[in-house]
XYZ file of N, CA and C in Angstrom:
780
model
N 0.853 -1.193 0.000
C 0.000 0.000 0.000
C 0.886 1.239 0.000
N 0.516 2.174 -0.860
C 1.313 3.404 -0.933
C 1.152 4.210 0.334
N 2.278 4.751 0.749
C 2.277 5.526 1.985
C 1.771 6.941 1.719
N 0.819 7.374 2.472
C 0.260 8.707 2.301
C 1.086 9.700 3.096
N 1.451 10.766 2.442
C 2.247 11.800 3.101
C 1.351 12.982 3.403
N 1.371 13.393 4.606
C 0.559 14.529 5.021
C 1.459 15.734 5.272
N 0.991 16.893 4.856
C 1.751 18.132 5.043
C 1.007 19.013 6.035
N 1.748 19.534 6.965
C 1.129 20.543 7.828
C 1.495 21.920 7.277
N 1.074 22.953 7.930
C 1.261 24.315 7.428
C 2.724 24.697 7.346
N 3.568 24.049 8.206
C 4.979 24.397 8.235
C 5.797 23.591 7.235
N 5.198 22.555 6.676
C 5.936 21.698 5.749
C 6.087 22.380 4.409
N 7.296 22.303 3.809
C 7.496 22.908 2.480
C 6.728 22.171 1.411
N 6.090 22.891 0.526
C 5.323 22.272 -0.550
C 6.229 22.109 -1.749
N 6.284 20.893 -2.324
C 7.150 20.685 -3.492
C 6.811 21.685 -4.587
N 7.871 22.298 -5.126
C 7.634 23.338 -6.116
C 7.531 22.771 -7.511
N 8.569 22.015 -7.950
C 8.632 21.481 -9.313
C 8.261 22.555 -10.339
N 7.159 22.325 -11.071
C 6.751 23.256 -12.131
C 6.102 24.514 -11.613
N 5.705 24.508 -10.368
C 4.991 25.680 -9.855
C 5.870 26.925 -9.837
N 7.206 26.729 -9.714
C 8.093 27.888 -9.703
C 8.035 28.649 -11.010
N 7.839 27.901 -12.089
C 7.724 28.554 -13.399
C 6.523 29.495 -13.429
N 5.414 29.010 -12.869
C 4.215 29.841 -12.845
C 4.396 31.049 -11.942
N 5.182 30.854 -10.869
C 5.442 31.975 -9.971
C 6.265 33.048 -10.681
N 7.270 32.570 -11.453
C 8.104 33.520 -12.186
C 7.282 34.281 -13.225
N 6.402 33.551 -13.918
C 5.541 34.203 -14.912
C 4.622 35.214 -14.258
N 4.123 34.841 -13.087
C 3.216 35.735 -12.374
C 3.929 37.006 -11.949
N 5.228 36.841 -11.589
C 5.990 38.021 -11.189
C 6.293 38.917 -12.383
N 6.514 38.309 -13.552
C 6.858 39.096 -14.741
C 5.650 39.796 -15.359
N 4.496 39.230 -15.223
C 3.300 39.766 -15.867
C 3.041 41.229 -15.552
N 3.101 41.645 -14.294
C 2.862 43.060 -13.997
C 3.843 43.977 -14.718
N 5.127 43.553 -14.804
C 6.126 44.377 -15.487
C 5.780 44.515 -16.969
N 5.373 43.403 -17.568
C 5.008 43.451 -18.988
C 3.818 44.365 -19.201
N 2.844 44.239 -18.302
C 1.660 45.092 -18.424
C 2.031 46.557 -18.267
N 2.980 46.844 -17.379
C 3.430 48.215 -17.174
C 4.065 48.783 -18.441
N 4.922 47.964 -19.083
C 5.566 48.418 -20.318
C 4.556 48.615 -21.434
N 3.572 47.725 -21.501
C 2.533 47.877 -22.525
C 1.743 49.166 -22.301
N 1.475 49.471 -21.035
C 0.762 50.711 -20.723
C 1.589 51.926 -21.137
N 2.891 51.864 -20.838
C 3.765 52.981 -21.188
C 3.807 53.204 -22.697
N 3.912 52.105 -23.428
C 3.932 52.194 -24.890
C 2.605 52.743 -25.409
N 1.514 52.244 -24.805
C 0.187 52.711 -25.196
C 0.015 54.196 -24.941
N 0.459 54.674 -23.763
C 0.361 56.096 -23.439
C 1.245 56.940 -24.354
N 2.419 56.388 -24.706
C 3.337 57.102 -25.597
C 2.665 57.386 -26.938
N 2.045 56.350 -27.517
C 1.373 56.530 -28.803
C 0.118 57.397 -28.665
N -0.540 57.313 -27.528
C -1.706 58.176 -27.281
C -1.278 59.639 -27.240
N -0.164 59.914 -26.545
C 0.336 61.287 -26.478
C 0.752 61.786 -27.849
N 1.388 60.913 -28.641
C 1.770 61.301 -30.000
C 0.542 61.648 -30.832
N -0.500 60.842 -30.705
C -1.736 61.082 -31.459
C -2.371 62.408 -31.046
N -2.421 62.658 -29.725
C -2.992 63.919 -29.226
C -2.160 65.099 -29.712
N -0.827 64.948 -29.680
C 0.056 66.024 -30.124
C -0.132 66.294 -31.616
N -0.295 65.234 -32.413
C -0.497 65.422 -33.856
C -1.802 66.164 -34.127
N -2.857 65.823 -33.401
C -4.132 66.524 -33.556
C -3.999 67.994 -33.152
N -3.331 68.211 -32.022
C -3.134 69.589 -31.549
C -2.350 70.398 -32.579
N -1.295 69.799 -33.154
C -0.462 70.505 -34.137
C -1.274 70.907 -35.363
N -2.094 69.988 -35.844
C -2.900 70.271 -37.033
C -3.919 71.371 -36.736
N -4.583 71.288 -35.596
C -5.575 72.313 -35.233
C -4.887 73.665 -35.023
N -3.754 73.660 -34.352
C -3.013 74.911 -34.094
C -2.613 75.588 -35.404
N -2.094 74.801 -36.339
C -1.604 75.376 -37.598
C -2.717 75.709 -38.585
N -3.935 75.382 -38.221
C -5.069 75.848 -39.034
C -5.240 77.351 -38.876
N -4.856 77.875 -37.718
C -5.116 79.277 -37.410
C -3.860 80.152 -37.366
N -2.678 79.527 -37.268
C -1.448 80.298 -37.121
C -0.498 80.047 -38.293
N 0.283 81.059 -38.682
C 1.206 80.908 -39.805
C 2.241 79.807 -39.564
N 2.669 79.178 -40.637
C 3.728 78.169 -40.572
C 5.028 78.875 -40.965
N 5.802 79.247 -39.963
C 7.014 80.012 -40.227
C 8.228 79.132 -40.504
N 8.191 77.894 -40.025
C 9.367 77.031 -40.158
C 8.915 75.585 -40.327
N 9.613 74.842 -41.152
C 9.244 73.456 -41.429
C 10.472 72.548 -41.317
N 10.265 71.239 -41.192
C 11.397 70.310 -41.181
C 12.263 70.414 -42.433
N 11.641 70.703 -43.572
C 12.411 70.857 -44.813
C 13.348 72.054 -44.720
N 12.866 73.161 -44.172
C 13.724 74.329 -43.986
C 14.890 73.994 -43.058
N 14.602 73.284 -41.984
C 15.656 72.900 -41.037
C 16.694 72.028 -41.720
N 16.231 71.080 -42.527
C 17.140 70.177 -43.231
C 18.041 70.942 -44.194
N 17.444 71.866 -44.954
C 18.240 72.653 -45.902
C 19.264 73.531 -45.177
N 18.887 74.100 -44.053
C 19.801 74.963 -43.299
C 20.973 74.155 -42.750
N 20.693 72.991 -42.205
C 21.751 72.138 -41.656
C 22.711 71.701 -42.765
N 22.156 71.298 -43.902
C 22.999 70.891 -45.034
C 23.907 72.031 -45.479
N 23.347 73.247 -45.553
C 24.137 74.405 -45.982
C 25.259 74.707 -44.991
N 24.962 74.604 -43.696
C 25.981 74.860 -42.677
C 27.103 73.839 -42.754
N 26.740 72.581 -42.951
C 27.744 71.519 -43.035
C 28.622 71.659 -44.275
N 28.032 72.185 -45.346
C 28.772 72.342 -46.600
C 29.461 73.698 -46.713
N 29.292 74.540 -45.701
C 29.925 75.844 -45.706
C 29.309 76.814 -46.694
N 28.030 76.620 -47.027
C 27.342 77.484 -47.974
C 26.468 78.487 -47.218
N 25.996 79.560 -47.886
C 25.083 80.506 -47.225
C 23.848 79.774 -46.687
N 23.540 80.015 -45.441
C 22.471 79.242 -44.798
C 21.242 80.074 -44.429
N 21.219 81.336 -44.843
C 20.059 82.166 -44.525
C 18.840 81.689 -45.310
N 17.730 81.509 -44.603
C 16.493 81.069 -45.240
C 15.663 82.289 -45.635
N 15.233 82.309 -46.886
C 14.379 83.392 -47.380
C 12.936 82.906 -47.396
N 12.141 83.467 -46.532
C 10.742 83.058 -46.423
C 9.945 84.193 -45.804
N 8.761 84.427 -46.322
C 7.905 85.491 -45.774
C 6.445 85.054 -45.874
N 5.864 84.770 -44.727
C 4.472 84.311 -44.714
C 3.552 85.405 -45.239
N 2.692 85.034 -46.170
C 1.733 85.975 -46.754
C 0.367 85.305 -46.841
N -0.670 85.915 -46.295
C -2.011 85.322 -46.357
C -2.472 85.087 -47.796
N -3.310 84.112 -47.968
C -3.818 83.739 -49.294
C -4.483 84.927 -49.992
N -5.205 85.719 -49.232
C -5.941 86.850 -49.817
C -5.014 87.929 -50.369
N -3.759 87.946 -49.895
C -2.813 88.966 -50.335
C -1.948 88.518 -51.511
N -2.128 87.303 -51.958
C -1.383 86.790 -53.106
C -2.276 86.846 -54.347
N -1.699 87.273 -55.463
C -2.477 87.263 -56.699
C -2.833 85.816 -57.037
N -4.064 85.610 -57.447
C -4.535 84.238 -57.696
C -3.907 83.610 -58.942
N -3.137 84.394 -59.700
C -2.379 83.809 -60.798
C -1.473 82.688 -60.297
N -0.840 82.933 -59.145
C 0.106 81.935 -58.647
C -0.611 80.705 -58.100
N -1.800 80.898 -57.556
C -2.578 79.765 -57.052
C -3.000 78.849 -58.202
N -3.529 79.438 -59.263
C -3.964 78.623 -60.399
C -2.757 78.005 -61.109
N -1.613 78.699 -61.081
C -0.411 78.173 -61.734
C 0.072 76.888 -61.052
N 0.147 76.887 -59.726
C 0.641 75.688 -59.036
C -0.368 74.543 -59.132
N -1.654 74.874 -59.144
C -2.673 73.837 -59.306
C -2.597 73.243 -60.707
N -2.450 74.100 -61.715
C -2.339 73.616 -63.098
C -1.110 72.739 -63.279
N -0.052 73.078 -62.570
C 1.207 72.355 -62.712
C 1.266 71.087 -61.864
N 0.805 71.184 -60.608
C 1.041 70.120 -59.652
C -0.155 69.213 -59.382
N -1.384 69.750 -59.487
C -2.526 68.969 -58.997
C -3.830 69.562 -59.519
N -4.168 69.265 -60.763
C -5.344 69.889 -61.377
C -6.664 69.415 -60.766
N -6.632 68.289 -60.087
C -7.856 67.792 -59.439
C -7.990 68.297 -58.005
N -7.124 69.207 -57.610
C -7.083 69.685 -56.221
C -8.443 70.117 -55.669
N -9.247 70.901 -56.401
C -10.526 71.344 -55.813
C -11.512 70.200 -55.554
N -11.324 69.061 -56.211
C -12.340 68.004 -56.174
C -11.966 66.782 -55.342
N -10.674 66.470 -55.225
C -10.322 65.245 -54.494
C -10.302 65.499 -52.991
N -10.151 64.433 -52.224
C -10.125 64.530 -50.763
C -8.734 64.230 -50.220
N -7.736 64.709 -50.943
C -6.361 64.530 -50.487
C -5.544 63.596 -51.350
N -6.236 62.712 -52.082
C -5.540 61.714 -52.886
C -6.176 61.628 -54.272
N -5.337 61.664 -55.288
C -5.810 61.550 -56.665
C -5.506 60.125 -57.132
N -6.472 59.234 -56.964
C -6.223 57.817 -57.234
C -6.014 57.541 -58.722
N -6.630 58.327 -59.580
C -6.403 58.159 -61.025
C -4.948 58.478 -61.366
N -4.426 59.573 -60.795
C -3.038 59.939 -61.034
C -2.081 58.903 -60.442
N -2.453 58.360 -59.277
C -1.620 57.335 -58.649
C -1.510 56.100 -59.536
N -2.653 55.658 -60.062
C -2.659 54.480 -60.914
C -1.891 54.752 -62.203
N -2.021 55.948 -62.738
C -1.272 56.315 -63.935
C 0.225 56.289 -63.678
N 0.636 56.774 -62.498
C 2.060 56.766 -62.143
C 2.575 55.342 -61.970
N 1.749 54.478 -61.378
C 2.145 53.080 -61.197
C 2.376 52.419 -62.550
N 1.451 52.599 -63.469
C 1.595 52.001 -64.803
C 2.815 52.568 -65.521
N 3.049 53.858 -65.369
C 4.214 54.501 -65.989
C 5.511 53.916 -65.435
N 5.562 53.767 -64.104
C 6.781 53.280 -63.460
C 7.030 51.807 -63.739
N 5.950 51.047 -63.939
C 6.095 49.611 -64.233
C 6.733 49.370 -65.599
N 6.663 50.375 -66.456
C 7.261 50.244 -67.788
C 8.760 50.487 -67.758
N 9.274 50.772 -66.552
C 10.707 50.973 -66.409
C 11.174 52.346 -66.808
N 10.244 53.270 -66.969
C 10.614 54.627 -67.341
C 11.048 55.402 -66.101
N 11.437 56.651 -66.318
C 11.830 57.496 -65.196
C 10.695 57.565 -64.189
N 11.038 57.329 -62.910
C 10.006 57.253 -61.873
C 9.241 58.570 -61.778
N 7.915 58.451 -61.785
C 7.043 59.618 -61.717
C 6.171 59.523 -60.473
N 6.091 60.604 -59.738
C 5.261 60.615 -58.542
C 3.845 61.061 -58.855
N 2.967 60.963 -57.850
C 1.581 61.386 -58.044
C 1.052 62.036 -56.776
N 1.935 62.711 -56.058
C 1.525 63.352 -54.812
C 0.683 64.587 -55.102
N -0.408 64.708 -54.390
C -1.269 65.882 -54.522
C -0.658 67.046 -53.733
N -1.220 68.226 -53.917
C -0.776 69.379 -53.129
C -0.984 69.108 -51.643
N -2.084 68.462 -51.294
C -2.363 68.130 -49.891
C -1.275 67.220 -49.321
N -0.866 66.217 -50.074
C 0.186 65.307 -49.626
C 1.513 66.033 -49.469
N 1.805 66.933 -50.390
C 3.066 67.681 -50.303
C 3.087 68.582 -49.078
N 1.948 69.187 -48.757
C 1.859 70.025 -47.558
C 2.048 69.169 -46.305
N 1.384 68.026 -46.258
C 1.514 67.124 -45.105
C 2.976 66.736 -44.892
N 3.666 66.417 -45.980
C 5.077 66.016 -45.892
C 5.951 67.186 -45.469
N 5.779 68.341 -46.104
C 6.668 69.474 -45.842
C 6.482 70.074 -44.453
N 5.265 70.086 -43.955
C 4.983 70.749 -42.678
C 5.213 69.831 -41.478
N 4.860 68.559 -41.605
C 4.875 67.677 -40.439
C 5.947 66.587 -40.464
N 6.539 66.329 -41.622
C 7.428 65.167 -41.743
C 8.779 65.544 -42.334
N 9.580 64.530 -42.554
C 10.912 64.709 -43.102
C 10.929 64.300 -44.573
N 11.980 64.717 -45.285
C 12.146 64.318 -46.672
C 12.696 62.889 -46.701
N 12.550 62.225 -47.833
C 13.063 60.864 -47.951
C 11.954 59.897 -48.300
N 12.367 58.687 -48.630
C 11.413 57.655 -49.028
C 11.466 56.489 -48.044
N 10.345 56.204 -47.431
C 10.217 55.033 -46.561
C 8.739 54.759 -46.359
N 8.410 53.515 -46.047
C 7.009 53.157 -45.837
C 6.447 53.851 -44.600
N 7.290 54.048 -43.587
C 6.822 54.723 -42.367
C 6.436 56.168 -42.682
N 7.326 56.876 -43.400
C 7.025 58.261 -43.732
C 5.796 58.363 -44.621
N 5.681 57.434 -45.568
C 4.536 57.455 -46.470
C 3.240 57.202 -45.699
N 3.290 56.280 -44.742
C 2.107 56.016 -43.929
C 1.699 57.228 -43.113
N 2.683 57.904 -42.521
C 2.392 59.123 -41.756
C 1.885 60.233 -42.668
N 2.396 60.275 -43.890
C 1.936 61.271 -44.858
C 0.448 61.076 -45.155
N 0.034 59.830 -45.306
C -1.387 59.540 -45.532
C -2.217 60.025 -44.340
N -1.728 59.738 -43.136
C -2.437 60.141 -41.914
C -2.594 61.659 -41.834
N -1.499 62.402 -42.023
C -1.566 63.861 -41.924
C -2.345 64.478 -43.083
N -2.281 63.856 -44.252
C -3.084 64.339 -45.382
C -4.565 64.251 -45.051
N -4.971 63.125 -44.472
C -6.366 62.952 -44.063
C -6.767 64.015 -43.038
N -5.877 64.287 -42.080
C -6.198 65.265 -41.033
C -6.351 66.673 -41.586
N -5.410 67.111 -42.435
C -5.495 68.495 -42.918
C -6.667 68.679 -43.878
N -6.995 67.644 -44.632
C -8.180 67.742 -45.494
C -9.431 67.874 -44.642
N -9.459 67.165 -43.530
C -10.623 67.177 -42.649
C -10.721 68.465 -41.832
N -9.578 68.963 -41.347
C -9.583 70.072 -40.396
C -9.306 71.426 -41.063
N -8.388 71.460 -42.021
C -7.994 72.738 -42.608
C -8.934 73.202 -43.717
N -9.232 72.310 -44.645
C -9.986 72.713 -45.828
C -9.047 73.128 -46.949
N -9.587 73.254 -48.152
C -8.781 73.462 -49.357
C -8.042 74.799 -49.375
N -8.732 75.873 -49.016
C -8.082 77.181 -49.104
C -6.884 77.273 -48.165
N -7.035 76.741 -46.955
C -5.923 76.775 -46.001
C -4.767 75.902 -46.491
N -5.068 74.744 -47.036
C -4.012 73.870 -47.559
C -3.233 74.583 -48.659
N -3.953 75.234 -49.572
C -3.289 75.944 -50.663
C -2.495 77.141 -50.139
N -3.039 77.832 -49.143
C -2.335 78.967 -48.536
C -0.998 78.516 -47.943
N -1.025 77.409 -47.199
C 0.212 76.899 -46.594
C 1.192 76.449 -47.675
N 0.680 75.780 -48.699
C 1.542 75.327 -49.788
C 2.268 76.502 -50.436
N 1.554 77.569 -50.707
C 2.145 78.733 -51.368
C 3.164 79.450 -50.483
N 3.151 79.140 -49.196
C 4.094 79.772 -48.269
C 5.264 78.889 -47.868
N 5.140 77.577 -48.017
C 6.228 76.700 -47.555
C 6.896 75.913 -48.684
N 6.316 75.903 -49.879
C 6.922 75.166 -50.984
C 8.303 75.736 -51.300
N 9.246 74.860 -51.561
C 10.605 75.286 -51.891
C 10.609 75.849 -53.311
N 11.044 77.100 -53.460
C 10.996 77.767 -54.761
C 12.374 78.115 -55.312
N 13.413 77.796 -54.558
C 14.776 78.062 -54.993
C 15.742 77.732 -53.878
N 17.055 77.875 -54.119
C 18.031 77.600 -53.062
C 17.773 78.444 -51.822
N 17.495 77.785 -50.699
C 17.225 78.435 -49.418
C 16.052 79.409 -49.497
N 15.179 79.208 -50.468
C 14.024 80.094 -50.664
C 12.739 79.280 -50.577
N 11.797 79.759 -49.777
C 10.553 79.033 -49.559
C 9.373 79.986 -49.673
N 8.389 79.568 -50.415
C 7.180 80.355 -50.547
C 7.204 81.301 -51.727
N 6.021 81.652 -52.177
C 5.852 82.502 -53.356
C 6.298 83.935 -53.091
N 5.945 84.459 -51.923
C 6.292 85.856 -51.618
C 7.807 86.062 -51.647
N 8.536 85.156 -51.008
C 9.996 85.269 -50.982
C 10.575 85.149 -52.388
N 10.009 84.244 -53.193
C 10.493 84.068 -54.563
C 10.241 85.316 -55.396
N 9.062 85.908 -55.249
C 8.734 87.119 -56.011
C 9.680 88.258 -55.659
N 9.924 88.447 -54.383
C 10.786 89.543 -53.956
C 12.242 89.315 -54.359
N 12.665 88.057 -54.312
C 14.060 87.767 -54.606
C 14.360 87.734 -56.109
N 13.420 87.185 -56.891
C 13.706 86.978 -58.315
C 13.008 87.979 -59.250
N 11.885 88.558 -58.779
C 11.145 89.490 -59.636
C 11.184 90.934 -59.146
N 11.565 91.129 -57.899
C 11.671 92.488 -57.378
C 10.355 93.125 -56.992
N 9.316 92.331 -56.774
C 8.032 92.873 -56.312
C 7.324 91.831 -55.462
N 6.191 92.183 -54.901
C 5.464 91.293 -53.992
C 4.616 90.283 -54.760
N 4.107 89.312 -54.018
C 3.260 88.285 -54.623
C 1.905 88.801 -55.065
N 1.534 89.988 -54.618
C 0.250 90.569 -55.028
C 0.313 91.145 -56.437
N 1.533 91.285 -56.969
C 1.719 91.894 -58.290
C 2.176 90.897 -59.348
N 2.167 89.642 -59.025
C 2.726 88.639 -59.928
C 1.856 88.457 -61.175
N 2.492 88.345 -62.325
C 1.765 88.134 -63.580
C 1.565 86.651 -63.837
N 0.773 86.337 -64.828
C 0.507 84.937 -65.156
C 1.780 84.226 -65.599
N 2.599 84.879 -66.385
C 3.835 84.247 -66.865
C 4.837 84.046 -65.729
N 4.912 85.028 -64.811
C 5.812 84.888 -63.657
C 5.347 83.756 -62.748
N 4.040 83.676 -62.546
C 3.486 82.609 -61.713
C 3.764 81.239 -62.335
N 3.596 81.141 -63.640
C 3.833 79.880 -64.338
C 5.297 79.472 -64.243
N 6.211 80.442 -64.248
C 7.633 80.105 -64.145
C 7.982 79.581 -62.748
N 7.357 80.158 -61.728
C 7.556 79.624 -60.371
C 7.062 78.179 -60.307
N 5.876 77.946 -60.859
C 5.306 76.592 -60.851
C 6.179 75.627 -61.645
N 6.838 76.140 -62.682
C 7.647 75.279 -63.552
C 8.854 74.693 -62.835
N 9.387 75.394 -61.839
C 10.590 74.897 -61.159
C 10.264 74.072 -59.913
N 8.989 74.010 -59.517
C 8.626 73.346 -58.260
C 9.062 71.882 -58.159
N 9.036 71.117 -59.244
C 9.477 69.726 -59.088
C 10.920 69.582 -58.622
N 11.768 70.573 -58.936
C 13.177 70.502 -58.544
C 13.754 71.925 -58.446
N 13.389 72.665 -57.405
C 13.764 74.078 -57.306
C 15.245 74.338 -57.089
N 16.004 73.321 -56.694
C 17.446 73.508 -56.544
C 18.199 73.167 -57.825
N 17.492 72.557 -58.749
C 18.094 72.228 -60.043
C 17.705 73.246 -61.105
N 16.427 73.636 -61.114
C 15.939 74.622 -62.077
C 15.929 76.005 -61.435
N 16.025 77.038 -62.257
C 16.121 78.400 -61.739
C 15.002 79.288 -62.266
N 14.409 80.052 -61.356
C 13.413 81.055 -61.735
C 14.120 82.247 -62.383
N 15.245 82.645 -61.788
C 15.966 83.836 -62.234
C 16.645 83.625 -63.599
N 17.188 82.423 -63.799
C 17.873 82.108 -65.058
C 17.257 80.834 -65.654
N 16.057 80.933 -66.211
C 15.350 79.745 -66.693
C 16.040 79.094 -67.890
N 16.132 77.778 -67.836
C 16.692 77.018 -68.954
C 15.636 76.897 -70.050
N 16.030 76.306 -71.162
C 15.077 76.090 -72.256
C 13.930 75.198 -71.782
N 14.252 74.205 -70.940
C 13.215 73.308 -70.412
C 12.217 74.087 -69.552
N 12.736 74.957 -68.679
C 11.854 75.736 -67.799
C 10.976 76.677 -68.615
N 11.534 77.301 -69.649
C 10.744 78.198 -70.494
C 9.639 77.427 -71.232
N 9.982 76.232 -71.708
C 8.994 75.404 -72.396
C 7.892 74.970 -71.436
N 8.300 74.578 -70.240
C 7.316 74.149 -69.232
C 6.453 75.324 -68.776
N 7.049 76.508 -68.696
C 6.299 77.717 -68.328
C 5.178 77.983 -69.327
N 5.490 77.874 -70.607
C 4.477 78.096 -71.655
C 3.365 77.055 -71.555
N 3.740 75.804 -71.290
C 2.737 74.734 -71.174
C 1.814 74.990 -69.983
N 2.376 75.445 -68.880
C 1.565 75.725 -67.688
C 0.616 76.887 -67.942
N 1.069 77.903 -68.658
C 0.190 79.022 -68.989
C -1.007 78.560 -69.826
N -0.763 77.659 -70.766
C -1.875 77.117 -71.567
C -2.841 76.329 -70.695
N -2.304 75.573 -69.752
C -3.157 74.797 -68.849
C -3.953 75.716 -67.928
N -3.361 76.803 -67.501
C -4.064 77.780 -66.668
C -5.293 78.318 -67.400
N -5.108 78.652 -68.661
C -6.225 79.146 -69.465
C -7.251 78.042 -69.696
N -6.760 76.833 -69.934
C -7.662 75.708 -70.181
C -8.542 75.376 -68.990
N -8.017 75.613 -67.787
C -8.802 75.354 -66.574
C -9.815 76.458 -66.288
N -9.685 77.571 -66.978
C -10.618 78.679 -66.759
C -10.023 79.831 -66.000
N -8.692 79.808 -65.827
C -8.039 80.914 -65.123
C -8.377 80.950 -63.646
N -8.393 82.155 -63.095
C -8.597 82.332 -61.657
C -9.955 81.811 -61.180
N -10.950 81.784 -62.061
C -12.282 81.320 -61.663
C -12.298 79.854 -61.249
N -11.274 79.097 -61.666
C -11.225 77.670 -61.346
C -11.158 77.430 -59.844
N -10.622 78.394 -59.116
C -10.422 78.211 -57.674
C -11.337 79.098 -56.837
N -12.313 79.736 -57.435
C -13.116 80.713 -56.686
C -14.022 80.065 -55.644
N -14.293 78.773 -55.776
C -15.209 78.126 -54.825
C -14.491 77.255 -53.806
N -13.188 77.506 -53.595
C -12.468 76.745 -52.569
C -13.082 77.015 -51.204
N -13.132 75.993 -50.378
C -13.702 76.154 -49.032
C -12.606 76.092 -47.991
C-alpha cells in the first residue's frame, strides 16, 4: 500500500513546475506596465499630432522640417544658410500663382479629398514600364510632408503622410491647404514660398505677380534647386508656356473661386 504523506502548514510544498508559474506571475505586472507605457506614448503622440494640425489651421507656418534640413545641409557644406521666407495670407497673393501651381502640380485639387487615385494608378503604370520614376503626390500630400514630416522615401514616412493628409483635409480645408503650400513650398536655393520668390527673383510682392511669372515659379517646383526662376533654362521656359496654356484651359482664376 502506498504511503500517504501529510503536510502541515509548516511543511514545504514541493515546487517542481509551480516555480515557473510563480516567475511568470511576477513578470506579468512588469510586462503590463511596459505595454501601458507604450500605449500612453502613442496616445500622447496622437494627441500632439491633432493639436499641431488644429493649431496650424489658425497660425502661420514660419518654419518646417524641410527648412531645417536645408539649413543644416548648408551649414555643413559651408554654404550661405540664410532662409528666405515670408508668410503671406492667401488673400494677399495674386490668384495667378494659385492657379499656376494647381495647373502644374494637382489639377484635381478642388475636387479630391487629399488623394488623386487616377493619377496614382497612372504613375504606377508609368513606373512599371521601367521609365523614369514619376510621382503622383497631390498638393495636400506635399503640404503634409513638408509641414509635419521629413524628406526621404520610406514606408513609415509614407504612412504618416497619408495620416496627416487625411487630417489636414478634414480640419484645414482646401483654401488653407493651398495657402500653406504657397508659403512653404521650396521655390529656390534656401528660398521658400511665393512671396519670398517674387521679392528675390522678380523684385516685387506676390500681389503683383503676372501669369507668366506665376507659371515660371510653378515650372521649377518639381526641382527648385536644379531649375532656376531667375535664369530659366530652355526646359523651364517650355514648361512655363505649357503651364500658362493649362491655366487658361482650366478657366483661369475662376477655377479656384469656390475653394472652401
